[in-house]
GROMACS .gro file of C-alpha atoms in nm:
model
  348
    1MET     CA    1   9.007  10.428  10.768
    2HIS     CA    2   9.172  10.258  10.447
    3ASN     CA    3   9.546  10.311  10.545
    4ARG     CA    4   9.489  10.097  10.872
    5VAL     CA    5   9.792   9.897  10.977
    6MET     CA    6   9.757   9.529  10.946
    7GLN     CA    7   9.993   9.336  11.150
    8ILE     CA    8  10.043   8.964  11.176
    9GLY     CA    9  10.170   8.836  11.535
   10PRO     CA   10  10.518   9.057  11.524
   11TYR     CA   11  10.544   9.151  11.197
   12ARG     CA   12  10.346   9.518  11.061
   13LEU     CA   13  10.283   9.523  10.672
   14GLU     CA   14  10.357   9.758  10.432
   15ASN     CA   15   9.995   9.794  10.359
   16ASN     CA   16   9.672   9.598  10.383
   17LEU     CA   17   9.699   9.463  10.040
   18ILE     CA   18   9.782   9.091   9.992
   19LEU     CA   19   9.859   8.860   9.698
   20ALA     CA   20   9.639   8.546   9.770
   21PRO     CA   21   9.808   8.202   9.728
   22MET     CA   22   9.728   8.013   9.395
   23ALA     CA   23   9.839   7.711   9.348
   24GLY     CA   24  10.047   7.720   8.993
   25VAL     CA   25  10.068   8.098   8.982
   26THR     CA   26  10.205   8.198   9.313
   27ASP     CA   27  10.592   8.122   9.247
   28ARG     CA   28  10.900   8.310   9.351
   29PRO     CA   29  10.899   8.515   9.010
   30PHE     CA   30  10.547   8.632   9.053
   31ARG     CA   31  10.532   8.742   9.395
   32GLN     CA   32  10.864   8.931   9.367
   33LEU     CA   33  10.676   9.104   9.083
   34CYS     CA   34  10.370   9.160   9.285
   35LYS     CA   35  10.569   9.291   9.606
   36SER     CA   36  10.747   9.501   9.348
   37MET     CA   37  10.402   9.662   9.229
   38GLY     CA   38  10.266   9.761   9.560
   39ALA     CA   39  10.148   9.413   9.745
   40GLY     CA   40  10.214   9.438  10.113
   41LEU     CA   41  10.207   9.039  10.186
   42VAL     CA   42  10.234   8.787   9.906
   43VAL     CA   43  10.199   8.458  10.013
   44SER     CA   44  10.358   8.114   9.832
   45GLU     CA   45  10.149   7.867   9.656
   46MET     CA   46  10.012   7.587   9.869
   47LEU     CA   47  10.227   7.328  10.000
   48SER     CA   48  10.125   6.949  10.079
   49SER     CA   49  10.159   6.834  10.451
   50ASN     CA   50  10.285   6.488  10.289
   51PRO     CA   51  10.642   6.467  10.354
   52ALA     CA   52  10.674   6.245  10.053
   53VAL     CA   53  10.654   6.489   9.809
   54TRP     CA   54  10.864   6.793   9.998
   55ASN     CA   55  11.144   6.657   9.779
   56SER     CA   56  10.984   6.668   9.476
   57GLU     CA   57  11.131   6.949   9.225
   58LYS     CA   58  10.758   7.108   9.244
   59SER     CA   59  10.763   7.094   9.609
   60ARG     CA   60  11.159   7.279   9.608
   61GLN     CA   61  11.000   7.551   9.360
   62ARG     CA   62  10.734   7.608   9.533
   63MET     CA   63  10.973   7.681   9.841
   64ASP     CA   64  11.248   7.863   9.705
   65HIS     CA   65  11.246   8.227   9.871
   66GLN     CA   66  11.580   8.311   9.712
   67GLY     CA   67  11.633   8.697   9.708
   68GLU     CA   68  11.254   8.766   9.778
   69SER     CA   69  11.214   9.115   9.983
   70GLY     CA   70  10.975   9.153  10.269
   71ILE     CA   71  10.762   8.890  10.467
   72ARG     CA   72  10.797   8.477  10.370
   73SER     CA   73  10.415   8.352  10.392
   74VAL     CA   74  10.378   7.994  10.312
   75GLN     CA   75  10.086   7.784  10.279
   76ILE     CA   76  10.028   7.441  10.430
   77ALA     CA   77   9.717   7.218  10.293
   78GLY     CA   78   9.634   6.930  10.453
   79SER     CA   79   9.389   6.729  10.726
   80GLU     CA   80   9.593   6.512  10.971
   81PRO     CA   81   9.724   6.777  11.275
   82GLU     CA   82  10.057   6.571  11.274
   83LEU     CA   83  10.169   6.579  10.900
   84MET     CA   84  10.055   6.949  10.937
   85ALA     CA   85  10.231   7.052  11.223
   86GLN     CA   86  10.505   6.873  11.049
   87ALA     CA   87  10.503   7.054  10.736
   88ALA     CA   88  10.513   7.347  10.954
   89ILE     CA   89  10.835   7.304  11.112
   90HIS     CA   90  10.951   7.190  10.813
   91ASN     CA   91  10.893   7.550  10.634
   92VAL     CA   92  11.010   7.733  10.927
   93ASN     CA   93  11.347   7.553  10.867
   94ASN     CA   94  11.342   7.635  10.502
   95GLY     CA   95  11.328   8.020  10.610
   96ALA     CA   96  10.891   8.062  10.625
   97GLN     CA   97  10.820   8.383  10.858
   98VAL     CA   98  10.462   8.318  10.864
   99ILE     CA   99  10.257   7.986  10.813
  100ASP     CA  100   9.936   7.986  10.665
  101ILE     CA  101   9.668   7.721  10.724
  102ASN     CA  102   9.453   7.638  10.411
  103MET     CA  103   9.100   7.572  10.466
  104GLY     CA  104   8.995   7.802  10.151
  105CYS     CA  105   9.085   7.584   9.835
  106PRO     CA  106   8.796   7.445   9.661
  107ALA     CA  107   8.989   7.192   9.457
  108LYS     CA  108   8.849   6.876   9.400
  109LYS     CA  109   9.191   6.680   9.409
  110VAL     CA  110   9.246   6.887   9.766
  111ASN     CA  111   8.935   6.837   9.884
  112LYS     CA  112   8.910   6.435   9.830
  113LYS     CA  113   9.203   6.418  10.081
  114LEU     CA  114   8.950   6.591  10.320
  115ALA     CA  115   9.211   6.874  10.274
  116GLY     CA  116   9.122   7.263  10.194
  117SER     CA  117   8.768   7.406  10.239
  118ALA     CA  118   8.657   7.047  10.254
  119LEU     CA  119   8.753   7.076  10.662
  120LEU     CA  120   8.501   7.340  10.750
  121ARG     CA  121   8.258   7.032  10.743
  122GLN     CA  122   8.462   6.892  11.089
  123PRO     CA  123   8.498   7.212  11.338
  124GLN     CA  124   8.660   6.916  11.521
  125LEU     CA  125   8.941   6.837  11.310
  126VAL     CA  126   8.967   7.220  11.229
  127GLU     CA  127   9.057   7.288  11.600
  128LYS     CA  128   9.285   7.029  11.626
  129ILE     CA  129   9.489   7.122  11.333
  130VAL     CA  130   9.503   7.463  11.437
  131GLN     CA  131   9.644   7.357  11.804
  132ALA     CA  132   9.884   7.168  11.646
  133VAL     CA  133  10.028   7.368  11.392
  134VAL     CA  134  10.025   7.643  11.637
  135ALA     CA  135  10.233   7.451  11.914
  136ALA     CA  136  10.489   7.322  11.690
  137VAL     CA  137  10.622   7.688  11.532
  138SER     CA  138  10.698   7.968  11.680
  139VAL     CA  139  10.633   8.199  11.398
  140PRO     CA  140  10.277   8.375  11.365
  141VAL     CA  141   9.990   8.078  11.241
  142THR     CA  142   9.763   8.258  10.997
  143LEU     CA  143   9.421   8.074  10.846
  144LYS     CA  144   9.253   8.090  10.524
  145ILE     CA  145   8.864   7.990  10.471
  146ARG     CA  146   8.578   8.035  10.288
  147THR     CA  147   8.208   8.123  10.417
  148GLY     CA  148   8.116   7.761  10.487
  149TRP     CA  149   8.063   7.459  10.317
  150ASP     CA  150   7.758   7.541  10.090
  151PRO     CA  151   7.498   7.811  10.152
  152ASP     CA  152   7.314   7.639  10.371
  153HIS     CA  153   7.608   7.576  10.598
  154ARG     CA  154   7.802   7.878  10.602
  155ASN     CA  155   7.971   7.805  10.914
  156GLY     CA  156   8.252   8.085  10.876
  157VAL     CA  157   8.192   8.299  11.209
  158ASP     CA  158   8.237   7.932  11.433
  159ILE     CA  159   8.523   7.883  11.259
  160ALA     CA  160   8.685   8.165  11.301
  161ARG     CA  161   8.589   8.184  11.646
  162ILE     CA  162   8.792   7.838  11.665
  163ALA     CA  163   9.027   8.014  11.475
  164GLU     CA  164   9.097   8.274  11.716
  165ALA     CA  165   9.084   8.064  12.038
  166ASN     CA  166   9.321   7.816  11.904
  167GLY     CA  167   9.604   8.123  11.857
  168ILE     CA  168   9.514   8.180  11.497
  169GLN     CA  169   9.663   8.543  11.429
  170SER     CA  170   9.500   8.678  11.144
  171LEU     CA  171   9.204   8.508  10.908
  172ALA     CA  172   9.150   8.557  10.550
  173VAL     CA  173   8.791   8.492  10.405
  174HIS     CA  174   8.685   8.384  10.075
  175GLY     CA  175   8.324   8.517  10.013
  176ARG     CA  176   8.235   8.205   9.850
  177THR     CA  177   8.144   7.893  10.070
  178ARG     CA  178   8.305   7.565   9.885
  179ALA     CA  179   7.986   7.457   9.700
  180CYS     CA  180   8.036   7.751   9.501
  181MET     CA  181   8.377   7.717   9.373
  182TYR     CA  182   8.446   8.047   9.177
  183LYS     CA  183   8.135   8.088   9.027
  184GLY     CA  184   7.868   8.352   9.097
  185GLU     CA  185   7.938   8.702   9.341
  186ALA     CA  186   8.141   8.686   9.567
  187GLU     CA  187   7.940   8.737   9.925
  188TYR     CA  188   8.060   9.001  10.203
  189ASP     CA  189   7.790   8.982  10.419
  190THR     CA  190   7.966   8.675  10.609
  191ILE     CA  191   8.302   8.822  10.599
  192SER     CA  192   8.130   9.115  10.769
  193ALA     CA  193   7.986   8.873  11.026
  194ILE     CA  194   8.314   8.724  11.124
  195LYS     CA  195   8.510   9.078  11.155
  196GLN     CA  196   8.234   9.157  11.424
  197ALA     CA  197   8.241   8.804  11.579
  198VAL     CA  198   8.675   8.801  11.575
  199ARG     CA  199   8.959   9.063  11.741
  200ILE     CA  200   9.192   8.908  11.528
  201PRO     CA  201   9.287   9.079  11.160
  202VAL     CA  202   9.035   8.961  10.920
  203VAL     CA  203   9.161   9.001  10.555
  204ALA     CA  204   8.852   8.989  10.300
  205ASN     CA  205   8.907   8.784   9.992
  206GLY     CA  206   8.674   8.742   9.648
  207ASP     CA  207   8.622   8.926   9.317
  208ILE     CA  208   8.832   9.226   9.377
  209ARG     CA  209   8.932   9.338   9.030
  210THR     CA  210   8.931   9.697   9.109
  211PRO     CA  211   9.031   9.999   9.326
  212GLN     CA  212   8.700  10.081   9.355
  213LYS     CA  213   8.584   9.742   9.442
  214ALA     CA  214   8.888   9.700   9.689
  215ARG     CA  215   8.718  10.018   9.876
  216GLN     CA  216   8.391   9.904   9.869
  217VAL     CA  217   8.513   9.552   9.983
  218LEU     CA  218   8.663   9.734  10.306
  219GLU     CA  219   8.369   9.956  10.398
  220GLN     CA  220   8.126   9.706  10.346
  221THR     CA  221   8.333   9.441  10.566
  222GLY     CA  222   8.516   9.665  10.823
  223ALA     CA  223   8.814   9.421  10.735
  224ASP     CA  224   9.172   9.517  10.826
  225ALA     CA  225   9.284   9.426  10.471
  226ILE     CA  226   9.238   9.298  10.127
  227MET     CA  227   9.320   8.978   9.951
  228VAL     CA  228   9.339   8.995   9.575
  229GLY     CA  229   9.392   8.636   9.373
  230ARG     CA  230   9.257   8.635   9.051
  231GLY     CA  231   9.241   8.978   9.015
  232ALA     CA  232   9.614   9.003   8.969
  233GLN     CA  233   9.694   8.740   8.679
  234GLY     CA  234   9.851   8.973   8.380
  235ARG     CA  235   9.757   9.279   8.597
  236PRO     CA  236  10.013   9.269   8.886
  237TRP     CA  237  10.016   9.654   8.879
  238ILE     CA  238   9.629   9.635   9.045
  239PHE     CA  239   9.824   9.647   9.405
  240ARG     CA  240   9.988  10.041   9.270
  241GLU     CA  241   9.663  10.134   9.166
  242ILE     CA  242   9.488  10.010   9.433
  243GLU     CA  243   9.683  10.145   9.692
  244HIS     CA  244   9.655  10.500   9.529
  245TYR     CA  245   9.286  10.522   9.514
  246LEU     CA  246   9.266  10.411   9.902
  247LYS     CA  247   9.514  10.683   9.959
  248THR     CA  248   9.396  10.955   9.723
  249GLY     CA  249   9.054  10.857   9.590
  250GLU     CA  250   9.182  10.896   9.235
  251LEU     CA  251   9.252  10.651   9.002
  252LEU     CA  252   9.568  10.594   8.851
  253PRO     CA  253   9.574  10.616   8.443
  254ALA     CA  254   9.637  10.251   8.304
  255PRO     CA  255  10.010  10.158   8.252
  256THR     CA  256  10.109  10.180   7.892
  257LEU     CA  257  10.137   9.987   7.651
  258ASN     CA  258  10.564  10.008   7.691
  259GLU     CA  259  10.518   9.954   8.047
  260VAL     CA  260  10.279   9.622   7.990
  261ARG     CA  261  10.576   9.500   7.778
  262GLN     CA  262  10.842   9.574   7.997
  263ILE     CA  263  10.690   9.448   8.303
  264MET     CA  264  10.562   9.116   8.094
  265LEU     CA  265  10.885   9.069   7.954
  266GLU     CA  266  11.063   9.078   8.294
  267HIS     CA  267  10.864   8.862   8.422
  268ILE     CA  268  10.850   8.603   8.118
  269GLY     CA  269  11.218   8.613   8.118
  270ASN     CA  270  11.247   8.540   8.516
  271VAL     CA  271  10.994   8.266   8.444
  272HIS     CA  272  11.260   8.102   8.206
  273GLN     CA  273  11.557   8.171   8.446
  274PHE     CA  274  11.360   8.026   8.736
  275TYR     CA  275  11.204   7.718   8.594
  276GLY     CA  276  11.465   7.646   8.332
  277GLU     CA  277  11.422   7.640   7.942
  278PHE     CA  278  11.175   7.358   7.907
  279MET     CA  279  10.923   7.425   8.194
  280GLY     CA  280  10.978   7.806   8.193
  281ALA     CA  281  10.811   7.796   7.849
  282ARG     CA  282  10.546   7.615   7.936
  283ILE     CA  283  10.484   7.820   8.281
  284ALA     CA  284  10.504   8.114   8.062
  285ARG     CA  285  10.205   8.010   7.827
  286LYS     CA  286   9.926   8.119   8.103
  287HIS     CA  287  10.106   8.429   8.211
  288VAL     CA  288  10.098   8.583   7.863
  289GLY     CA  289   9.751   8.463   7.796
  290TRP     CA  290   9.654   8.661   8.116
  291TYR     CA  291   9.855   8.978   8.003
  292LEU     CA  292   9.748   9.003   7.646
  293ALA     CA  293   9.413   8.866   7.711
  294GLU     CA  294   9.244   9.251   7.640
  295HIS     CA  295   9.470   9.293   7.366
  296ASP     CA  296   9.448   8.967   7.146
  297LYS     CA  297   9.056   8.947   7.194
  298GLU     CA  298   9.028   8.660   6.907
  299ARG     CA  299   9.359   8.461   7.044
  300GLN     CA  300   9.532   8.467   6.741
  301PHE     CA  301   9.851   8.532   6.838
  302ARG     CA  302   9.796   8.331   7.215
  303PHE     CA  303   9.709   8.008   7.009
  304ALA     CA  304  10.021   8.042   6.818
  305PHE     CA  305  10.257   8.197   7.098
  306ASN     CA  306  10.151   7.831   7.288
  307ALA     CA  307  10.289   7.638   7.002
  308ILE     CA  308  10.637   7.751   7.074
  309ASP     CA  309  10.848   7.580   7.320
  310ASN     CA  310  11.200   7.768   7.320
  311ALA     CA  311  11.236   8.040   7.608
  312ALA     CA  312  11.435   8.324   7.340
  313GLU     CA  313  11.151   8.233   7.057
  314GLN     CA  314  10.881   8.318   7.306
  315ILE     CA  315  11.063   8.656   7.398
  316ASP     CA  316  11.135   8.739   7.029
  317ALA     CA  317  10.741   8.649   6.954
  318LEU     CA  318  10.629   8.900   7.215
  319ASN     CA  319  10.882   9.139   7.134
  320LEU     CA  320  10.747   9.121   6.767
  321TYR     CA  321  10.433   9.126   6.844
  322PHE     CA  322  10.407   9.444   7.101
  323ASP     CA  323  10.640   9.638   6.814
  324ALA     CA  324  10.304   9.552   6.579
  325LEU     CA  325  10.102   9.637   6.890
  326THR     CA  326  10.286   9.975   6.913
  327GLU     CA  327  10.256  10.063   6.570
  328SER     CA  328   9.859   9.989   6.489
  329ALA     CA  329   9.785  10.161   6.797
  330VAL     CA  330  10.010  10.469   6.639
  331ASN     CA  331   9.851  10.403   6.306
  332ALA     CA  332   9.513  10.344   6.510
  333GLY     CA  333   9.452  10.050   6.245
  334GLN     CA  334   9.417   9.674   6.287
  335LEU     CA  335   9.541   9.475   6.568
  336PRO     CA  336   9.843   9.296   6.458
  337THR     CA  337   9.815   8.950   6.346
  338ILE     CA  338  10.120   8.695   6.469
  339THR     CA  339  10.405   8.813   6.313
  340ASN     CA  340  10.687   8.511   6.428
  341GLN     CA  341  10.788   8.309   6.129
  342ARG     CA  342  10.784   7.999   6.324
  343ALA     CA  343  10.473   8.073   6.540
  344ARG     CA  344  10.291   8.166   6.196
  345GLN     CA  345  10.371   7.857   6.036
  346HIS     CA  346  10.214   7.669   6.378
  347TYR     CA  347   9.909   7.906   6.333
  348VAL     CA  348   9.838   7.835   5.965
   0.00000   0.00000   0.00000
């Protein structure tokens, strides 16, 4: 039941676990990491359909898929059918093998432009956008939605039918409405209703943070796959854990301190390399914050780490922190305090 093969157009996924596109998070270093840790498909960050921004440094980095293995899926956002069609063509020319349309993002910045989940209020416009994008490219087009605009307007089933009728190959549904943002509990009943209403593959998304929850959501919704977003932040090994649990019913042991250290250092090194020293050091901070959330409960280290703007010093500080963490684990003593000299000066 759980090892169902997920197919998007001609592409067969390695498994039915997908990394959700997250703005400012699912860049190339993070996508490659999640892929290596068991994600069957990784979707890139959202790209605006506005051609004026395509040549900005930020957009160029978002479109960078060099050296990536697996299927390249790129998400686009916007509200004008013609611009969305152009964005799809532009990304396919840049190597995208799947185009994903964003109608799930609840961010005000996106919704003000009537993009993202704001579109769910206008089914006719949804239809026009889907038709334009599907007609513009020869690669499969997928769609990401929420269950509706607000709890009184859960029109996910209607939107799903429009999507299927107009050539969408796979549909991801986040179990919240636009009004709910990321608050409260995700609801899976609407996803289940959508799954029953259409024949195309349906992907369930929302609050999947453990292998047990992944199995529960697959069973409850009948979905073909699950999509993990925030649950993978600072825990890219969640894909490996879910895959093992779905296959065997057994939980993998948590990664050792040493493995967490290796994964994180390699990831942060790749971030530095990808963005360059200046931006890399800044972008590394949020990832380190997620990795260390359970170790650095008082936030002492993270507070100090966030003051370091040099890539090499960041790596030194992390190594010293993990040395102390390992030592304190061995001695079962206190968690380490800040050890990096420069960071200590910032902290004191």
